[in-house]
mmCIF file of C-alpha atoms in Angstrom:
data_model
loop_
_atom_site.group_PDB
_atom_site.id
_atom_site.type_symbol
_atom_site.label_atom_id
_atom_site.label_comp_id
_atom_site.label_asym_id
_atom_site.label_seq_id
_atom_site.Cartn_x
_atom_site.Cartn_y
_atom_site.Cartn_z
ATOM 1 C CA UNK X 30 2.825 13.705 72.895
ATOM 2 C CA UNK X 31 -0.105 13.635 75.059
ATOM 3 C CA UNK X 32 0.219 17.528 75.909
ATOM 4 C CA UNK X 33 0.302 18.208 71.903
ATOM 5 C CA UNK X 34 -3.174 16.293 71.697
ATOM 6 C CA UNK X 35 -4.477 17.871 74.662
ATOM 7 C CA UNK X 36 -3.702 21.590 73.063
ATOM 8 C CA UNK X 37 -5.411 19.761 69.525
ATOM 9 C CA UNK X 38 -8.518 19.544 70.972
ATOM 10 C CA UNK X 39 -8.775 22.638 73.209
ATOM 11 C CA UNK X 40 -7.901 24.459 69.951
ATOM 12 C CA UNK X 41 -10.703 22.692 67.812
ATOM 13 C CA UNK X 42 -13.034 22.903 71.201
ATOM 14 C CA UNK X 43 -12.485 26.893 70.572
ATOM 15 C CA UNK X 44 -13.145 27.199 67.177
ATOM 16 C CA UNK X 45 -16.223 25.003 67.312
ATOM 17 C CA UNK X 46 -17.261 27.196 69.964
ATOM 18 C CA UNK X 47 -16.613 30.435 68.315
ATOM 19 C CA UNK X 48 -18.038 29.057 65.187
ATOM 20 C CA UNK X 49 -21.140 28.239 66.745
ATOM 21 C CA UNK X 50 -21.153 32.065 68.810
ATOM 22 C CA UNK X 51 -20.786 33.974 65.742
ATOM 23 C CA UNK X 52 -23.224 32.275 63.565
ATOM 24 C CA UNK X 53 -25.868 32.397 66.409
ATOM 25 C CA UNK X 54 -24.895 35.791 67.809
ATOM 26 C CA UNK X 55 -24.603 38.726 64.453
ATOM 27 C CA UNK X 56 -20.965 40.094 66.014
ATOM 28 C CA UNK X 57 -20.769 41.750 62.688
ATOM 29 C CA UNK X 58 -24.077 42.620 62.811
ATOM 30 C CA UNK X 59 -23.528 44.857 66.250
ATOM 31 C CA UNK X 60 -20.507 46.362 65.106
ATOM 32 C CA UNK X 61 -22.116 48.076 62.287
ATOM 33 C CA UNK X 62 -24.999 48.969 64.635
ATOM 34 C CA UNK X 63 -22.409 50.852 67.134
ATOM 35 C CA UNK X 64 -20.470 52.309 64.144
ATOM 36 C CA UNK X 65 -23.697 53.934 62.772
ATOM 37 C CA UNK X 66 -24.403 55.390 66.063
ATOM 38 C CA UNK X 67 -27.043 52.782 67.236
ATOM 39 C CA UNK X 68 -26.596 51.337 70.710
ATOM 40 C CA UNK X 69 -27.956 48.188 70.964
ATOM 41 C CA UNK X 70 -27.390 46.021 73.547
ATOM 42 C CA UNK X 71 -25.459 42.293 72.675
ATOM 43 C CA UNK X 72 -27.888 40.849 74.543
ATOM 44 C CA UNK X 73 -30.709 42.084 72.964
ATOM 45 C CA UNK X 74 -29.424 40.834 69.714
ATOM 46 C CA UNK X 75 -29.201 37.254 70.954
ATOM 47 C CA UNK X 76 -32.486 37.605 73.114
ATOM 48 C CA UNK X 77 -34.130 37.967 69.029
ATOM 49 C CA UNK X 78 -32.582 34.494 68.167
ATOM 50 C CA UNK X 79 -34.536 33.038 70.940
ATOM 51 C CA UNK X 80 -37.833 35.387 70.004
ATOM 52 C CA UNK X 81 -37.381 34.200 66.414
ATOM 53 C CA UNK X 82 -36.610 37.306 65.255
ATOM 54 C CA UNK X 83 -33.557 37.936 62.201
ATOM 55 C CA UNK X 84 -31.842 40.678 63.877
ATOM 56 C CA UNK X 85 -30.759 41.837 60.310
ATOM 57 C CA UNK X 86 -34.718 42.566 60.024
ATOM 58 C CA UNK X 87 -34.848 45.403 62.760
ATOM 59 C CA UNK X 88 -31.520 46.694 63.320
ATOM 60 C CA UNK X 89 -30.776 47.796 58.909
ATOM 61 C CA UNK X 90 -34.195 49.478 59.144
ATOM 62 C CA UNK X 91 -33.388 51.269 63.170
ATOM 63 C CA UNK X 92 -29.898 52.155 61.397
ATOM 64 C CA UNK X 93 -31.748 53.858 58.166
ATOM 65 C CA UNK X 94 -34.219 55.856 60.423
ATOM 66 C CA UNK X 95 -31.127 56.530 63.614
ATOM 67 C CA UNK X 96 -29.395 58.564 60.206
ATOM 68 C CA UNK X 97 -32.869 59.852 58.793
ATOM 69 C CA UNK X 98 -33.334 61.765 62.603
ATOM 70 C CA UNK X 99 -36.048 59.615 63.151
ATOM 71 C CA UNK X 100 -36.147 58.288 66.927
ATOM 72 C CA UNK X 101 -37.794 54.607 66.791
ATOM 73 C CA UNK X 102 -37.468 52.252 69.643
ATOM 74 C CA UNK X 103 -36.442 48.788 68.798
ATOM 75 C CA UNK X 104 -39.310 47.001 70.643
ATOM 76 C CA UNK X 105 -41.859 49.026 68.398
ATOM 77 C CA UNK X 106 -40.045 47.610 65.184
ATOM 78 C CA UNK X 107 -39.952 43.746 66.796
ATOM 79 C CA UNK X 108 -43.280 44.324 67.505
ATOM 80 C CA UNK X 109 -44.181 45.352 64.446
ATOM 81 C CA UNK X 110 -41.900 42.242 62.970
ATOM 82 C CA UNK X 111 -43.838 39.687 64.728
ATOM 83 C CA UNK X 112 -47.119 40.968 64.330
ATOM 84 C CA UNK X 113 -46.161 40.191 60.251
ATOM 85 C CA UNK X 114 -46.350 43.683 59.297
ATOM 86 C CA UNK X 115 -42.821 44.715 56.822
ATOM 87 C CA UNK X 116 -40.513 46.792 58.896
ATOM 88 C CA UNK X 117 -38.162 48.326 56.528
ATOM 89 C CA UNK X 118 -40.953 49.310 54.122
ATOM 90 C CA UNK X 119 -42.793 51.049 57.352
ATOM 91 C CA UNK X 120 -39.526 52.991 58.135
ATOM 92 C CA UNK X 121 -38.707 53.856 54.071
ATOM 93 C CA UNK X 122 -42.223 55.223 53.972
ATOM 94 C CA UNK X 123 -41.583 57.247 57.283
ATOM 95 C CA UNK X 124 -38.482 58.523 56.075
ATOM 96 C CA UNK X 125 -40.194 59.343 53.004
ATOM 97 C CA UNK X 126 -42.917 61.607 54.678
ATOM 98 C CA UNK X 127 -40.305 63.218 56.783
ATOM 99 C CA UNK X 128 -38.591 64.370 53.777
ATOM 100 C CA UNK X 129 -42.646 65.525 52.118
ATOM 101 C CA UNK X 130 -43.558 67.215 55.392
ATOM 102 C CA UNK X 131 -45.888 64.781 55.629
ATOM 103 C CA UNK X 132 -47.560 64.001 58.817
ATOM 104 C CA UNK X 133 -47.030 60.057 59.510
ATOM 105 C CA UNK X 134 -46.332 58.714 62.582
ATOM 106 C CA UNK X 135 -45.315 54.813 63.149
ATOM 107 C CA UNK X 136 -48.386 53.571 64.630
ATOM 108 C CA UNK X 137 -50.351 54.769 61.462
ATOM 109 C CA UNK X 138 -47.781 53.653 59.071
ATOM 110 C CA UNK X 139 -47.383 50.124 61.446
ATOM 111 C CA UNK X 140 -51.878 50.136 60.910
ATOM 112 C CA UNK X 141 -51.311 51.253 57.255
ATOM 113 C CA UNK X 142 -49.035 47.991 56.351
ATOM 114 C CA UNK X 143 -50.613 45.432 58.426
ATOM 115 C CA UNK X 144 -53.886 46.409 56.694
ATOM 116 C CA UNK X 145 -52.561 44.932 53.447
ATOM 117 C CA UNK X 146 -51.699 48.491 52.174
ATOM 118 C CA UNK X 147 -48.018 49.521 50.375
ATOM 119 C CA UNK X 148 -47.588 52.367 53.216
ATOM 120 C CA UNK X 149 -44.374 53.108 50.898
ATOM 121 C CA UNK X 150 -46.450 53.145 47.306
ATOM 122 C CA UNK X 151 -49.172 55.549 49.523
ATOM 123 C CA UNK X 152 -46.612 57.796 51.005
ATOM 124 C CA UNK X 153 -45.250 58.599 47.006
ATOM 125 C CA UNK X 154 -48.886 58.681 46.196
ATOM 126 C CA UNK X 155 -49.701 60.972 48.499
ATOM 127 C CA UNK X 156 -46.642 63.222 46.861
ATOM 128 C CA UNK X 157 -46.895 62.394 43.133
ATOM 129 C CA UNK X 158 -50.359 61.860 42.137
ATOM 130 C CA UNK X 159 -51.268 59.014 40.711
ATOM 131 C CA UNK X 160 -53.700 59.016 37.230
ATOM 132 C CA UNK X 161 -56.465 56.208 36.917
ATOM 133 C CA UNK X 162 -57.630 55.457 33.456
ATOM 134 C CA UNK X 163 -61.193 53.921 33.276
ATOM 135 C CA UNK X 164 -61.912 51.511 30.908
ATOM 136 C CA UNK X 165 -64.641 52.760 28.435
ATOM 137 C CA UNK X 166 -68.040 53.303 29.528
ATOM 138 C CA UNK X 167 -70.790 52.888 27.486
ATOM 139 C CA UNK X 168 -74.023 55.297 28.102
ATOM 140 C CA UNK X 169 -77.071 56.384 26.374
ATOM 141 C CA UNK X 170 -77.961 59.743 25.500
ATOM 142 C CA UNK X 171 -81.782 60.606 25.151
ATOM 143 C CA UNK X 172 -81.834 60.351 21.614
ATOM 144 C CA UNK X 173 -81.161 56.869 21.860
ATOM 145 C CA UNK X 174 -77.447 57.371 20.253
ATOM 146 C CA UNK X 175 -74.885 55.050 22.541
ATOM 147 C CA UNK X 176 -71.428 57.649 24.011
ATOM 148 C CA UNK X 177 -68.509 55.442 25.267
ATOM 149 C CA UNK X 178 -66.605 57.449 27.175
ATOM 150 C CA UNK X 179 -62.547 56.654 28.794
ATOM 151 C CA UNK X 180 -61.803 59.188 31.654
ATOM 152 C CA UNK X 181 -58.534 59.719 33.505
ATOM 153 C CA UNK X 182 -58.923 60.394 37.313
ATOM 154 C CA UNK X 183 -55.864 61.878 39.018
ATOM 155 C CA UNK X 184 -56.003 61.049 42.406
ATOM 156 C CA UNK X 185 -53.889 61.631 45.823
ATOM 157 C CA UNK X 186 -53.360 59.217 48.499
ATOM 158 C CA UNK X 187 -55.353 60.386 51.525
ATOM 159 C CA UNK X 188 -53.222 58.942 54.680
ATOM 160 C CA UNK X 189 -55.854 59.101 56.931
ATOM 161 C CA UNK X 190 -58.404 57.066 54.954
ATOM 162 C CA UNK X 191 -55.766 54.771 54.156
ATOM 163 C CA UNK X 192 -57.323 52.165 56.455
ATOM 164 C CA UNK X 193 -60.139 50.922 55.986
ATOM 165 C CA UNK X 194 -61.107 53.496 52.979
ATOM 166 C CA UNK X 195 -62.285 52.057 49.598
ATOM 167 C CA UNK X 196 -59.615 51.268 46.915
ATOM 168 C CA UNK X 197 -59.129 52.187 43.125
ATOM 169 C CA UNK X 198 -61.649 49.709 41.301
ATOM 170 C CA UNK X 199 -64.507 52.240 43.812
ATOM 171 C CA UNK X 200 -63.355 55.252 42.452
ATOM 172 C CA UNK X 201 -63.378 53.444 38.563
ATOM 173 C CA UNK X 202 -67.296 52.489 39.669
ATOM 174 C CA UNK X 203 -68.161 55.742 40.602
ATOM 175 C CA UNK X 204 -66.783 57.330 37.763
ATOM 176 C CA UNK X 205 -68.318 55.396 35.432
ATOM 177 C CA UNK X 206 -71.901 55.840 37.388
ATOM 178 C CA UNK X 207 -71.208 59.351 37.102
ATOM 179 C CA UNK X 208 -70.266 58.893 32.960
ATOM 180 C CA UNK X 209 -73.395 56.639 32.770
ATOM 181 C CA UNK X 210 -75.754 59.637 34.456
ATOM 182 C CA UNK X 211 -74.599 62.670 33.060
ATOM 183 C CA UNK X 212 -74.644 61.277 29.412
ATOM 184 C CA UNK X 213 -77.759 59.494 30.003
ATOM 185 C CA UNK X 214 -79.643 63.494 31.165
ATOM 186 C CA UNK X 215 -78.054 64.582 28.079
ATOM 187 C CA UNK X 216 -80.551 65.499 25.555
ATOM 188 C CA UNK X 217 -78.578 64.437 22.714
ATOM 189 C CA UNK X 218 -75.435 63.240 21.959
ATOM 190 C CA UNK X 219 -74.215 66.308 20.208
ATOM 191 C CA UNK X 220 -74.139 68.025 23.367
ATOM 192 C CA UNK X 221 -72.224 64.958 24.981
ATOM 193 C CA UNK X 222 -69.998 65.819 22.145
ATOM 194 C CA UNK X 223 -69.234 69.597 22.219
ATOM 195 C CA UNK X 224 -69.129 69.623 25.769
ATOM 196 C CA UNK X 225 -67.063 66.866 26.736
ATOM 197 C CA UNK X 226 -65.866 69.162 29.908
ATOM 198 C CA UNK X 227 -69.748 68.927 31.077
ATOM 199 C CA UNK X 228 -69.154 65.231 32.110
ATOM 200 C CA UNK X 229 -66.347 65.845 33.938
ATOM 201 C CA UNK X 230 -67.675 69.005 35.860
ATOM 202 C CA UNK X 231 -70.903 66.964 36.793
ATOM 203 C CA UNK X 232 -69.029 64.003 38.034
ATOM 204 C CA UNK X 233 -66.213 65.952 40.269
ATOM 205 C CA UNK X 234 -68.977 67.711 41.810
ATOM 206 C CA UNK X 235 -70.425 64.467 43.122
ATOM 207 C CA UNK X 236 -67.872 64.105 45.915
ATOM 208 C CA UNK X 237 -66.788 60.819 44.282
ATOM 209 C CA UNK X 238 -64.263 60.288 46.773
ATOM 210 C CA UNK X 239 -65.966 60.186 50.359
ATOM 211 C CA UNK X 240 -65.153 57.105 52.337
ATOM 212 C CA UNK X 241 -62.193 56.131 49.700
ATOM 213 C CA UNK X 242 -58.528 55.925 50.330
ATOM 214 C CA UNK X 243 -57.745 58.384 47.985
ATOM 215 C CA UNK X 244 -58.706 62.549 46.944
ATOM 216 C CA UNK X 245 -59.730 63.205 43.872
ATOM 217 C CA UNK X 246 -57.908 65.803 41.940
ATOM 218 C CA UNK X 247 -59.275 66.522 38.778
ATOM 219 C CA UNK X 248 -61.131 64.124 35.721
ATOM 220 C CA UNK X 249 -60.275 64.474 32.386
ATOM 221 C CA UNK X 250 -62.578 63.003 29.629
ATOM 222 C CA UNK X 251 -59.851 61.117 27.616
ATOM 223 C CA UNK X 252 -61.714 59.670 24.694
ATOM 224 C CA UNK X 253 -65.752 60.117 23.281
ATOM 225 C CA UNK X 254 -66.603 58.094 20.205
ATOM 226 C CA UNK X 255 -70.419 57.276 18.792
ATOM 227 C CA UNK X 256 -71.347 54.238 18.967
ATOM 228 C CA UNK X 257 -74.496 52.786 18.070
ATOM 229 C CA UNK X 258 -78.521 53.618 17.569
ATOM 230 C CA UNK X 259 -79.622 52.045 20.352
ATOM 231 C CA UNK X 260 -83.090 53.569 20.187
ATOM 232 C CA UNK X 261 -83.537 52.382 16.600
ATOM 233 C CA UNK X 262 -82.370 48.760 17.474
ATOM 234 C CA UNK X 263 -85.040 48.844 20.644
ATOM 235 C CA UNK X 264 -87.962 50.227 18.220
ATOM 236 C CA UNK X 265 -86.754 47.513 15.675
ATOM 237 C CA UNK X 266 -86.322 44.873 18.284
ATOM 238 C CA UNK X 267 -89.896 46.345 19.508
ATOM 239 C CA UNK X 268 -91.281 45.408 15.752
ATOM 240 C CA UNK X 269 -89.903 42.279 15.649
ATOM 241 C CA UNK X 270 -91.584 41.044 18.601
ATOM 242 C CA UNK X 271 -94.434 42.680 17.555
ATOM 243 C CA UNK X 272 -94.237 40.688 13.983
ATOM 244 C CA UNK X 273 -93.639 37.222 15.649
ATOM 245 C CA UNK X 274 -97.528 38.224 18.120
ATOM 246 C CA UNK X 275 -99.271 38.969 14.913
ATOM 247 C CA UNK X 276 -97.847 35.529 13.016
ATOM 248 C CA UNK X 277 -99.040 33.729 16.327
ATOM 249 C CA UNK X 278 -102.146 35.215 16.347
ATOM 250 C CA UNK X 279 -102.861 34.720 13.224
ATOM 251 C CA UNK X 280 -101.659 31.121 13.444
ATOM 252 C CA UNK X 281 -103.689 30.515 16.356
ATOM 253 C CA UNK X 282 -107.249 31.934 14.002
ATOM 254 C CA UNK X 283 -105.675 29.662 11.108
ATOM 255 C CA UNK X 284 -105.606 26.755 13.208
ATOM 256 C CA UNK X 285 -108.776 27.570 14.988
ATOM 257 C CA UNK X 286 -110.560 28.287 10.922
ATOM 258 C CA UNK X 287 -109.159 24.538 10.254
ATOM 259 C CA UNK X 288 -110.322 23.029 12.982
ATOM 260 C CA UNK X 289 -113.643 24.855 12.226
ATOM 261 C CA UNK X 290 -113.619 23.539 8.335
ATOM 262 C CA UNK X 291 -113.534 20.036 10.342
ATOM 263 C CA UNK X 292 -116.305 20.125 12.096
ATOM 264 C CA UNK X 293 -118.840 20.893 9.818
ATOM 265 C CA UNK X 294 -117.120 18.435 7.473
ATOM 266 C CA UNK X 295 -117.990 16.212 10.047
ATOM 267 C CA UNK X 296 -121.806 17.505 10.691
ATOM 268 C CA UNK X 297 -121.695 17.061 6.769
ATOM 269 C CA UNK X 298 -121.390 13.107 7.087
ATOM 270 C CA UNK X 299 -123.603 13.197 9.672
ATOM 271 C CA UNK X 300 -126.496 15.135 7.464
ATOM 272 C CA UNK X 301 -125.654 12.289 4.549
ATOM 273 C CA UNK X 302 -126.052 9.520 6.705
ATOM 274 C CA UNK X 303 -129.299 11.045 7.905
ATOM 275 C CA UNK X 304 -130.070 11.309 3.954
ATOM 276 C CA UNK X 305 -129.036 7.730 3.244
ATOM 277 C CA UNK X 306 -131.482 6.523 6.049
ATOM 278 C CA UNK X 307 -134.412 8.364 5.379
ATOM 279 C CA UNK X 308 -133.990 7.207 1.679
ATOM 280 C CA UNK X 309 -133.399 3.322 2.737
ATOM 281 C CA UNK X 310 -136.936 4.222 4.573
ATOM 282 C CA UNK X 311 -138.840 5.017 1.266
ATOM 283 C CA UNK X 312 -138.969 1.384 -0.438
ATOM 284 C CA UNK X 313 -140.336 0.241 2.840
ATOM 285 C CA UNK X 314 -142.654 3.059 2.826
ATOM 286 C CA UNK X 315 -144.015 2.304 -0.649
ATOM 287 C CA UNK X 316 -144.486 -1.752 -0.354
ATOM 288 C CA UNK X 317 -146.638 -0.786 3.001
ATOM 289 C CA UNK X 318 -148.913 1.593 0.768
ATOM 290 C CA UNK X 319 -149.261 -1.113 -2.225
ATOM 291 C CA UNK X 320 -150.051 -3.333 0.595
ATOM 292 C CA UNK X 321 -152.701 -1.454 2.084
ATOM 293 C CA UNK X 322 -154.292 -0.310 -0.893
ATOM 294 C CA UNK X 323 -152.758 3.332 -0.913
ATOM 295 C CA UNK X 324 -151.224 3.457 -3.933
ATOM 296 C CA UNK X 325 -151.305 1.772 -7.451
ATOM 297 C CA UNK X 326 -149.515 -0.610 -9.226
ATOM 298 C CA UNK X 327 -149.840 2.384 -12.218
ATOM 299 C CA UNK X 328 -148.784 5.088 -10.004
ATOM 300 C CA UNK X 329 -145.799 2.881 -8.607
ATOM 301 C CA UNK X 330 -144.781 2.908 -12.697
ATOM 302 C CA UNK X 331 -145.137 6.797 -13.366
ATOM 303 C CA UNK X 332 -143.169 7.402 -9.954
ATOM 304 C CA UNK X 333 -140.374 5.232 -11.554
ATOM 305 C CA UNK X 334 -140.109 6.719 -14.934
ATOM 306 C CA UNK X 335 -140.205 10.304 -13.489
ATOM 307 C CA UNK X 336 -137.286 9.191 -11.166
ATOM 308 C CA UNK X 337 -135.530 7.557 -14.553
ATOM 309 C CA UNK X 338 -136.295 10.934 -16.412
ATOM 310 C CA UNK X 339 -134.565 12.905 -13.415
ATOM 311 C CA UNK X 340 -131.513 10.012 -13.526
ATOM 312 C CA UNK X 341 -131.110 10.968 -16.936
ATOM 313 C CA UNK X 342 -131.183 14.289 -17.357
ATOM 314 C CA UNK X 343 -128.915 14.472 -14.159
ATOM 315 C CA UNK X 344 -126.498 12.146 -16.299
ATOM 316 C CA UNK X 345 -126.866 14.653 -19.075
ATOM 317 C CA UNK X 346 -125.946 17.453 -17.015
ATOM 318 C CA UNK X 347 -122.479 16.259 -15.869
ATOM 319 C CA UNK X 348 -121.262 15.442 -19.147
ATOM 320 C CA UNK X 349 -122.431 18.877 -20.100
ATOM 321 C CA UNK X 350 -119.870 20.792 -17.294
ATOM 322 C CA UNK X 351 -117.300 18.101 -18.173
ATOM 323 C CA UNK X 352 -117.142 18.888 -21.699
ATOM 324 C CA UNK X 353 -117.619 22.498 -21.269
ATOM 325 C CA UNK X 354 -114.131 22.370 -18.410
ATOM 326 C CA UNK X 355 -112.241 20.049 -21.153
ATOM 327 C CA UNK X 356 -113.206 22.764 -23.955
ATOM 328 C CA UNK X 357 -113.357 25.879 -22.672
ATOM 329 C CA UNK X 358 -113.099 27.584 -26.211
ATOM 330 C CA UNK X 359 -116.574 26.273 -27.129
ATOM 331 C CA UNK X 360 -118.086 28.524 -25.219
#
């Protein structure tokens, strides 16, 4: 009895054991390797656990290149691994180019991916262009009528430029710098129009793509349309603002013409007042010449009926005009 539970336990001792080999060490893994003609060592395999590496990471993509006739060491690929770059897209794109006759080796491809770039996307790129469409640009001819232009670029993937060159949106800023110049020398937007090829001539001859990731191959003008009189809307703009000077101007003289009306209003009162004091004066004037002899008690009586004479006919007067404005047809 106690040999059958001795045997029990070595038994479930060797499975554990085996259980935990083959799920730490890729057996399976290693076979396939040495069936596809790639010798790696066992060791090496379970030297990756400990580096933190997924063996199925490097050895699929070493297996893809061994058949592809590409010779890649497997420290290059760990490498590569743990400095975050994507190995299996860096050997897809290498097998890629191989099959182009591109020139690509891994340490390019290796800089390519860990510089953010698809080295795979590039690679296809590089062999079937790629077209661009710009969004439409709006430009100005000289006759003041607006051109928006959409262009298609066809470009090619330049592998050596690949890092560090300038992406897509550069090449869509250039071309619509280029748009925005070559409409804008235009003399008028007819010509823009019959010669849509002109813009696209002008602009490839810039050299739009130095210091880009990319060659361009040709730019086709896709779409022209009119749009609107931008000329006429600055001259009218021009005249409005123009208007709105004059009305303060003329504002500023109205105000200035009021204020004016004011002040001699004002000196007005002041001349009255000057009136109303001299005449206060006169009275005085006259009791100080009866006193002293200067004038007579029969003078003092002709002065006052002249002054009721002038009273009167004063009195007469006004009702005269206010008849006359109540009656105008007794002219």
């Amino acid at each position: 009895m106690g040999s059958f539970v001795s045997i029990s336990i070595i038994i479930v001792v060797i499975i554990l054991f085996l259980t935990i080999l083959f799920s730490f060490v890729p057996i399976g893994l290693w076979i396939t390797a040495y069936f596809s003609g790639v010798r790696i060592g066992f060791f090496t395999l379970v030297g990756m656990r400990f580096r933190r590496v997924i063996p199925s990471r490097i050895v699929n993509p070493l297996i893809k290149a061994t058949k592809a006739g590409l010779e890649l060491g497997i420290d290059k690929l760990e490498a590569h691994y743990l400095a975050g770059g994507d190995v299996n897209s860096v050997v897809d794109a290498l097998i890629a180019a191989q099959r182009a006759n591109i020139p690509l080796e891994f340490e390019r491809a290796a800089a390519i991916d860990l510089a953010g770039r698809n080295v795979l996307e590039a690679v296809q790129v590089s062999v079937n262009p790629k077209v661009i469409e710009t969004p439409k640009v709006s430009a100005v001819a000289k006759d003041g009528i607006e051109v928006m232009v959409k262009a298609r670029v066809t470009v090619r993937a330049n592998i050596e430029r690949l890092v560090g060159g300038a992406g897509e949106e550069t090449i869509i800023a250039r071309v619509g710098e280029g748009i925005v110049t070559t409409v804008g020398s235009a003399s008028s937007h007819k010509e823009v129009l019959e010669n849509p090829d002109k813009i696209s001539r002008t602009v490839l001859e810039k050299g739009l793509d130095a210091g880009t990731a990319f060659e361009i191959l040709s730019i086709d003008i896709a779409d022209v349309d009119v749009g609107r009189n931008i000329g006429a809307k600055l001259q009218t703009d021009q005249a409005e603002a123009d208007k709105r000077i004059a009305q303060a101007k003329a504002e500023e003289r109205r105000a200035m013409a009021v204020a004016r009306e004011q002040e001699m209003k004002a000196e007005v009162q002041a001349m009255r007042a000057k009136v109303v004091e001299a005449e206060a004066e006169v009275p005085l004037a006259l009791a100080k010449a009866l006193r002293e002899g200067k004038l007579g008690v029969m003078d003092y009586y002709n002065m006052k009926n002249i002054l009721a004479d002038t009273n009167m006919r004063d009195a007469i007067s006004k009702m005269s005009r206010v008849d006359e404005k109540n009656n105008p047809t007794n002219k």
